[in-house]
Amino acid sequence: GAWLAEVDTSERAARPLFGGDEAELTFDGCSQTAIPWRPDAEEVEASLRRDLPALRALGERVQRLRDKASRQPSEEGLHALGDVSKGVVADAAKLPAVKEAAGEAGSAILTALDAAKAALAAAVELRKAPSRDAAVPDAAALERAEAALRGRMDGLRSSLERLRPEAIAAAAWRVGGTAGARRY
């Protein structure tokens, strides 16, 4: 996947901004984000650098959210996930460099969370059918509901990816027009 890095002083390796191993640069297929893209990029980059420690801490919280979203969904679990994700988004929105990108990520998460809750409710309702009606539930309908729930949970996990430090920083740079891509 993509990650944000800066070239070290040797100009032969890139060091990830949010942790990880250095990568040797080769220019036979290197793709990079180029900053500054506009004259005000220095101010945006300085703001992001000030926010790096907070973004790293945010990354740890986002990882815990992603882990929770990988568990078997329950109504209580999705409710708790929503509460925690709102807190993470609110904290990210306090960082000037990523405020707008955090808001966009938060909206996507809430939309995905609502869809997952609705899919879970539909699946639970179909699972309860035998005890209420003393009949066997429609297996095909239950399978469709379970598949829809899996799809909604995949969507929720994808939306949570937008809060990863690398993703939110890249989105902030794109929103601000201070980043662009080029290939060599």
PDB file of C-alpha atoms in Angstrom:
ATOM      1  CA  GLY A   1       0.000   0.000   0.000  1.00  0.00           C
ATOM      2  CA  ALA A   2       0.897   3.639  -0.134  1.00  0.00           C
ATOM      3  CA  TRP A   3       2.751   5.321   2.701  1.00  0.00           C
ATOM      4  CA  LEU A   4       4.150   8.758   3.375  1.00  0.00           C
ATOM      5  CA  ALA A   5       7.885   9.079   3.692  1.00  0.00           C
ATOM      6  CA  GLU A   6      10.667  11.579   3.425  1.00  0.00           C
ATOM      7  CA  VAL A   7      13.967  11.094   1.659  1.00  0.00           C
ATOM      8  CA  ASP A   8      16.874  10.886   4.070  1.00  0.00           C
ATOM      9  CA  THR A   9      20.013  13.011   3.794  1.00  0.00           C
ATOM     10  CA  SER A  10      21.792  10.387   1.676  1.00  0.00           C
ATOM     11  CA  GLU A  11      18.992  10.781  -0.899  1.00  0.00           C
ATOM     12  CA  ARG A  12      19.106   7.006  -1.362  1.00  0.00           C
ATOM     13  CA  ALA A  13      16.484   5.907   1.138  1.00  0.00           C
ATOM     14  CA  ALA A  14      13.017   6.954   2.246  1.00  0.00           C
ATOM     15  CA  ARG A  15      12.007   6.917   5.900  1.00  0.00           C
ATOM     16  CA  PRO A  16       8.278   6.463   6.614  1.00  0.00           C
ATOM     17  CA  LEU A  17       6.774   9.364   8.582  1.00  0.00           C
ATOM     18  CA  PHE A  18       4.580   7.068  10.672  1.00  0.00           C
ATOM     19  CA  GLY A  19       6.989   4.271  11.480  1.00  0.00           C
ATOM     20  CA  GLY A  20       8.188   1.257   9.592  1.00  0.00           C
ATOM     21  CA  ASP A  21      11.306   0.234   7.748  1.00  0.00           C
ATOM     22  CA  GLU A  22      13.308   2.482   5.472  1.00  0.00           C
ATOM     23  CA  ALA A  23      13.113   1.704   1.794  1.00  0.00           C
ATOM     24  CA  GLU A  24      15.938   2.063  -0.671  1.00  0.00           C
ATOM     25  CA  LEU A  25      15.059   4.417  -3.481  1.00  0.00           C
ATOM     26  CA  THR A  26      15.439   3.255  -7.029  1.00  0.00           C
ATOM     27  CA  PHE A  27      14.387   5.392  -9.906  1.00  0.00           C
ATOM     28  CA  ASP A  28      13.536   2.760 -12.448  1.00  0.00           C
ATOM     29  CA  GLY A  29       9.979   2.596 -11.090  1.00  0.00           C
ATOM     30  CA  CYS A  30       9.662   5.010  -8.209  1.00  0.00           C
ATOM     31  CA  SER A  31       6.356   6.745  -7.637  1.00  0.00           C
ATOM     32  CA  GLN A  32       6.242   9.511  -5.040  1.00  0.00           C
ATOM     33  CA  THR A  33       4.159  12.310  -3.677  1.00  0.00           C
ATOM     34  CA  ALA A  34       5.783  15.601  -4.458  1.00  0.00           C
ATOM     35  CA  ILE A  35       5.696  18.484  -1.991  1.00  0.00           C
ATOM     36  CA  PRO A  36       5.671  21.394  -2.145  1.00  0.00           C
ATOM     37  CA  TRP A  37       3.189  21.456  -4.977  1.00  0.00           C
ATOM     38  CA  ARG A  38       2.118  25.051  -4.361  1.00  0.00           C
ATOM     39  CA  PRO A  39       3.962  27.937  -2.692  1.00  0.00           C
ATOM     40  CA  ASP A  40       2.057  27.612   0.607  1.00  0.00           C
ATOM     41  CA  ALA A  41       3.152  23.975   0.940  1.00  0.00           C
ATOM     42  CA  GLU A  42       5.889  24.872   3.432  1.00  0.00           C
ATOM     43  CA  GLU A  43       3.289  26.137   5.916  1.00  0.00           C
ATOM     44  CA  VAL A  44       1.090  23.064   5.402  1.00  0.00           C
ATOM     45  CA  GLU A  45       4.070  20.736   5.738  1.00  0.00           C
ATOM     46  CA  ALA A  46       5.219  22.520   8.914  1.00  0.00           C
ATOM     47  CA  SER A  47       1.705  22.177  10.358  1.00  0.00           C
ATOM     48  CA  LEU A  48       1.645  18.478   9.522  1.00  0.00           C
ATOM     49  CA  ARG A  49       5.088  17.971  11.071  1.00  0.00           C
ATOM     50  CA  ARG A  50       3.859  19.641  14.280  1.00  0.00           C
ATOM     51  CA  ASP A  51       0.926  17.235  14.257  1.00  0.00           C
ATOM     52  CA  LEU A  52       3.015  14.084  13.590  1.00  0.00           C
ATOM     53  CA  PRO A  53       3.190  12.919  17.246  1.00  0.00           C
ATOM     54  CA  ALA A  54      -0.579  13.303  17.621  1.00  0.00           C
ATOM     55  CA  LEU A  55      -1.156  11.530  14.298  1.00  0.00           C
ATOM     56  CA  ARG A  56       1.057   8.643  15.416  1.00  0.00           C
ATOM     57  CA  ALA A  57      -0.977   8.317  18.644  1.00  0.00           C
ATOM     58  CA  LEU A  58      -4.142   8.528  16.567  1.00  0.00           C
ATOM     59  CA  GLY A  59      -2.802   5.658  14.461  1.00  0.00           C
ATOM     60  CA  GLU A  60      -2.656   3.408  17.518  1.00  0.00           C
ATOM     61  CA  ARG A  61      -6.282   4.187  18.337  1.00  0.00           C
ATOM     62  CA  VAL A  62      -7.322   3.625  14.724  1.00  0.00           C
ATOM     63  CA  GLN A  63      -5.607   0.227  14.758  1.00  0.00           C
ATOM     64  CA  ARG A  64      -7.655  -0.749  17.815  1.00  0.00           C
ATOM     65  CA  LEU A  65     -10.816   0.401  15.989  1.00  0.00           C
ATOM     66  CA  ARG A  66      -9.888  -1.676  12.960  1.00  0.00           C
ATOM     67  CA  ASP A  67      -9.313  -4.700  15.194  1.00  0.00           C
ATOM     68  CA  LYS A  68     -12.746  -4.235  16.799  1.00  0.00           C
ATOM     69  CA  ALA A  69     -14.363  -3.913  13.369  1.00  0.00           C
ATOM     70  CA  SER A  70     -12.856  -7.296  12.424  1.00  0.00           C
ATOM     71  CA  ARG A  71     -14.779  -9.100  15.170  1.00  0.00           C
ATOM     72  CA  GLN A  72     -18.185 -10.709  14.776  1.00  0.00           C
ATOM     73  CA  PRO A  73     -20.619  -7.761  14.673  1.00  0.00           C
ATOM     74  CA  SER A  74     -23.158  -7.226  17.425  1.00  0.00           C
ATOM     75  CA  GLU A  75     -25.511  -4.337  18.111  1.00  0.00           C
ATOM     76  CA  GLU A  76     -23.563  -3.403  21.254  1.00  0.00           C
ATOM     77  CA  GLY A  77     -20.233  -3.761  19.463  1.00  0.00           C
ATOM     78  CA  LEU A  78     -21.287  -1.524  16.574  1.00  0.00           C
ATOM     79  CA  HIS A  79     -22.676   1.053  18.989  1.00  0.00           C
ATOM     80  CA  ALA A  80     -19.395   1.075  20.940  1.00  0.00           C
ATOM     81  CA  LEU A  81     -17.412   1.239  17.699  1.00  0.00           C
ATOM     82  CA  GLY A  82     -19.442   4.284  16.683  1.00  0.00           C
ATOM     83  CA  ASP A  83     -18.799   6.024  19.996  1.00  0.00           C
ATOM     84  CA  VAL A  84     -15.056   5.353  19.892  1.00  0.00           C
ATOM     85  CA  SER A  85     -14.743   6.329  16.230  1.00  0.00           C
ATOM     86  CA  LYS A  86     -16.545   9.636  16.904  1.00  0.00           C
ATOM     87  CA  GLY A  87     -13.967  10.344  19.610  1.00  0.00           C
ATOM     88  CA  VAL A  88     -11.066   9.532  17.300  1.00  0.00           C
ATOM     89  CA  VAL A  89     -12.508  11.725  14.540  1.00  0.00           C
ATOM     90  CA  ALA A  90     -13.103  14.576  17.003  1.00  0.00           C
ATOM     91  CA  ASP A  91      -9.498  14.360  18.205  1.00  0.00           C
ATOM     92  CA  ALA A  92      -8.196  14.245  14.635  1.00  0.00           C
ATOM     93  CA  ALA A  93     -10.325  17.288  13.751  1.00  0.00           C
ATOM     94  CA  LYS A  94      -8.486  19.249  16.459  1.00  0.00           C
ATOM     95  CA  LEU A  95      -5.296  18.968  14.404  1.00  0.00           C
ATOM     96  CA  PRO A  96      -5.187  21.927  12.025  1.00  0.00           C
ATOM     97  CA  ALA A  97      -3.367  20.073   9.260  1.00  0.00           C
ATOM     98  CA  VAL A  98      -5.962  17.304   8.957  1.00  0.00           C
ATOM     99  CA  LYS A  99      -9.182  18.920  10.187  1.00  0.00           C
ATOM    100  CA  GLU A 100     -11.046  18.819   6.882  1.00  0.00           C
ATOM    101  CA  ALA A 101      -9.829  15.332   5.954  1.00  0.00           C
ATOM    102  CA  ALA A 102     -10.839  14.078   9.420  1.00  0.00           C
ATOM    103  CA  GLY A 103     -14.346  15.448   8.933  1.00  0.00           C
ATOM    104  CA  GLU A 104     -14.667  13.702   5.576  1.00  0.00           C
ATOM    105  CA  ALA A 105     -13.392  10.428   7.057  1.00  0.00           C
ATOM    106  CA  GLY A 106     -15.825  10.784   9.966  1.00  0.00           C
ATOM    107  CA  SER A 107     -18.777  11.239   7.628  1.00  0.00           C
ATOM    108  CA  ALA A 108     -17.789   8.147   5.655  1.00  0.00           C
ATOM    109  CA  ILE A 109     -17.436   6.116   8.855  1.00  0.00           C
ATOM    110  CA  LEU A 110     -20.850   7.176  10.177  1.00  0.00           C
ATOM    111  CA  THR A 111     -22.502   6.327   6.856  1.00  0.00           C
ATOM    112  CA  ALA A 112     -20.820   2.910   6.778  1.00  0.00           C
ATOM    113  CA  LEU A 113     -21.677   2.310  10.430  1.00  0.00           C
ATOM    114  CA  ASP A 114     -25.369   3.081   9.849  1.00  0.00           C
ATOM    115  CA  ALA A 115     -25.402   0.677   6.893  1.00  0.00           C
ATOM    116  CA  ALA A 116     -23.738  -2.051   8.996  1.00  0.00           C
ATOM    117  CA  LYS A 117     -26.256  -1.549  11.814  1.00  0.00           C
ATOM    118  CA  ALA A 118     -29.175  -1.846   9.381  1.00  0.00           C
ATOM    119  CA  ALA A 119     -27.713  -4.990   7.793  1.00  0.00           C
ATOM    120  CA  LEU A 120     -27.119  -6.519  11.232  1.00  0.00           C
ATOM    121  CA  ALA A 121     -30.696  -5.772  12.297  1.00  0.00           C
ATOM    122  CA  ALA A 122     -32.033  -7.435   9.140  1.00  0.00           C
ATOM    123  CA  ALA A 123     -29.874 -10.535   9.672  1.00  0.00           C
ATOM    124  CA  VAL A 124     -30.840 -10.787  13.358  1.00  0.00           C
ATOM    125  CA  GLU A 125     -34.525 -10.500  12.463  1.00  0.00           C
ATOM    126  CA  LEU A 126     -34.230 -13.352   9.981  1.00  0.00           C
ATOM    127  CA  ARG A 127     -32.321 -15.504  12.503  1.00  0.00           C
ATOM    128  CA  LYS A 128     -35.145 -15.018  15.043  1.00  0.00           C
ATOM    129  CA  ALA A 129     -37.855 -16.146  12.626  1.00  0.00           C
ATOM    130  CA  PRO A 130     -37.959 -19.816  13.716  1.00  0.00           C
ATOM    131  CA  SER A 131     -38.500 -19.077  17.414  1.00  0.00           C
ATOM    132  CA  ARG A 132     -41.269 -16.567  16.697  1.00  0.00           C
ATOM    133  CA  ASP A 133     -43.115 -18.344  13.916  1.00  0.00           C
ATOM    134  CA  ALA A 134     -42.120 -21.922  14.722  1.00  0.00           C
ATOM    135  CA  ALA A 135     -41.043 -22.149  11.113  1.00  0.00           C
ATOM    136  CA  VAL A 136     -37.690 -22.580   9.491  1.00  0.00           C
ATOM    137  CA  PRO A 137     -36.318 -19.279   8.197  1.00  0.00           C
ATOM    138  CA  ASP A 138     -35.900 -18.812   4.502  1.00  0.00           C
ATOM    139  CA  ALA A 139     -32.329 -20.050   4.034  1.00  0.00           C
ATOM    140  CA  ALA A 140     -31.783 -18.033   0.862  1.00  0.00           C
ATOM    141  CA  ALA A 141     -33.029 -14.824   2.488  1.00  0.00           C
ATOM    142  CA  LEU A 142     -30.831 -15.446   5.526  1.00  0.00           C
ATOM    143  CA  GLU A 143     -27.793 -16.041   3.301  1.00  0.00           C
ATOM    144  CA  ARG A 144     -28.495 -12.801   1.409  1.00  0.00           C
ATOM    145  CA  ALA A 145     -28.795 -10.918   4.693  1.00  0.00           C
ATOM    146  CA  GLU A 146     -25.548 -12.439   5.992  1.00  0.00           C
ATOM    147  CA  ALA A 147     -23.780 -11.548   2.725  1.00  0.00           C
ATOM    148  CA  ALA A 148     -25.116  -7.994   2.947  1.00  0.00           C
ATOM    149  CA  LEU A 149     -23.847  -7.758   6.523  1.00  0.00           C
ATOM    150  CA  ARG A 150     -20.385  -8.981   5.469  1.00  0.00           C
ATOM    151  CA  GLY A 151     -20.360  -6.393   2.685  1.00  0.00           C
ATOM    152  CA  ARG A 152     -21.393  -3.587   5.041  1.00  0.00           C
ATOM    153  CA  MET A 153     -18.718  -4.618   7.541  1.00  0.00           C
ATOM    154  CA  ASP A 154     -16.135  -4.591   4.733  1.00  0.00           C
ATOM    155  CA  GLY A 155     -17.332  -1.081   3.885  1.00  0.00           C
ATOM    156  CA  LEU A 156     -16.984  -0.039   7.514  1.00  0.00           C
ATOM    157  CA  ARG A 157     -13.429  -1.400   7.688  1.00  0.00           C
ATOM    158  CA  SER A 158     -12.595   0.440   4.459  1.00  0.00           C
ATOM    159  CA  SER A 159     -13.953   3.696   5.834  1.00  0.00           C
ATOM    160  CA  LEU A 160     -11.867   3.247   8.993  1.00  0.00           C
ATOM    161  CA  GLU A 161      -8.799   2.991   6.737  1.00  0.00           C
ATOM    162  CA  ARG A 162      -9.346   6.670   5.915  1.00  0.00           C
ATOM    163  CA  LEU A 163      -8.340   7.507   9.509  1.00  0.00           C
ATOM    164  CA  ARG A 164      -4.939   5.818   9.312  1.00  0.00           C
ATOM    165  CA  PRO A 165      -2.274   8.510   9.786  1.00  0.00           C
ATOM    166  CA  GLU A 166      -0.834   7.973   6.308  1.00  0.00           C
ATOM    167  CA  ALA A 167      -4.253   8.154   4.679  1.00  0.00           C
ATOM    168  CA  ILE A 168      -5.479  11.188   6.600  1.00  0.00           C
ATOM    169  CA  ALA A 169      -2.224  13.102   6.023  1.00  0.00           C
ATOM    170  CA  ALA A 170      -2.262  12.315   2.303  1.00  0.00           C
ATOM    171  CA  ALA A 171      -5.921  13.350   2.113  1.00  0.00           C
ATOM    172  CA  ALA A 172      -5.120  16.596   3.913  1.00  0.00           C
ATOM    173  CA  TRP A 173      -2.361  17.369   1.439  1.00  0.00           C
ATOM    174  CA  ARG A 174      -4.624  16.561  -1.518  1.00  0.00           C
ATOM    175  CA  VAL A 175      -7.506  18.635  -0.098  1.00  0.00           C
ATOM    176  CA  GLY A 176      -5.149  21.557   0.389  1.00  0.00           C
ATOM    177  CA  GLY A 177      -3.714  21.183  -3.096  1.00  0.00           C
ATOM    178  CA  THR A 178      -0.218  20.802  -1.693  1.00  0.00           C
ATOM    179  CA  ALA A 179       0.455  17.303  -2.981  1.00  0.00           C
ATOM    180  CA  GLY A 180       0.595  15.704  -6.349  1.00  0.00           C
ATOM    181  CA  ALA A 181       1.968  12.500  -7.764  1.00  0.00           C
ATOM    182  CA  ARG A 182       4.643  12.023 -10.331  1.00  0.00           C
ATOM    183  CA  ARG A 183       6.382   8.991 -11.746  1.00  0.00           C
ATOM    184  CA  TYR A 184       9.964   8.640 -12.816  1.00  0.00           C
TER     185      TYR A 184
END
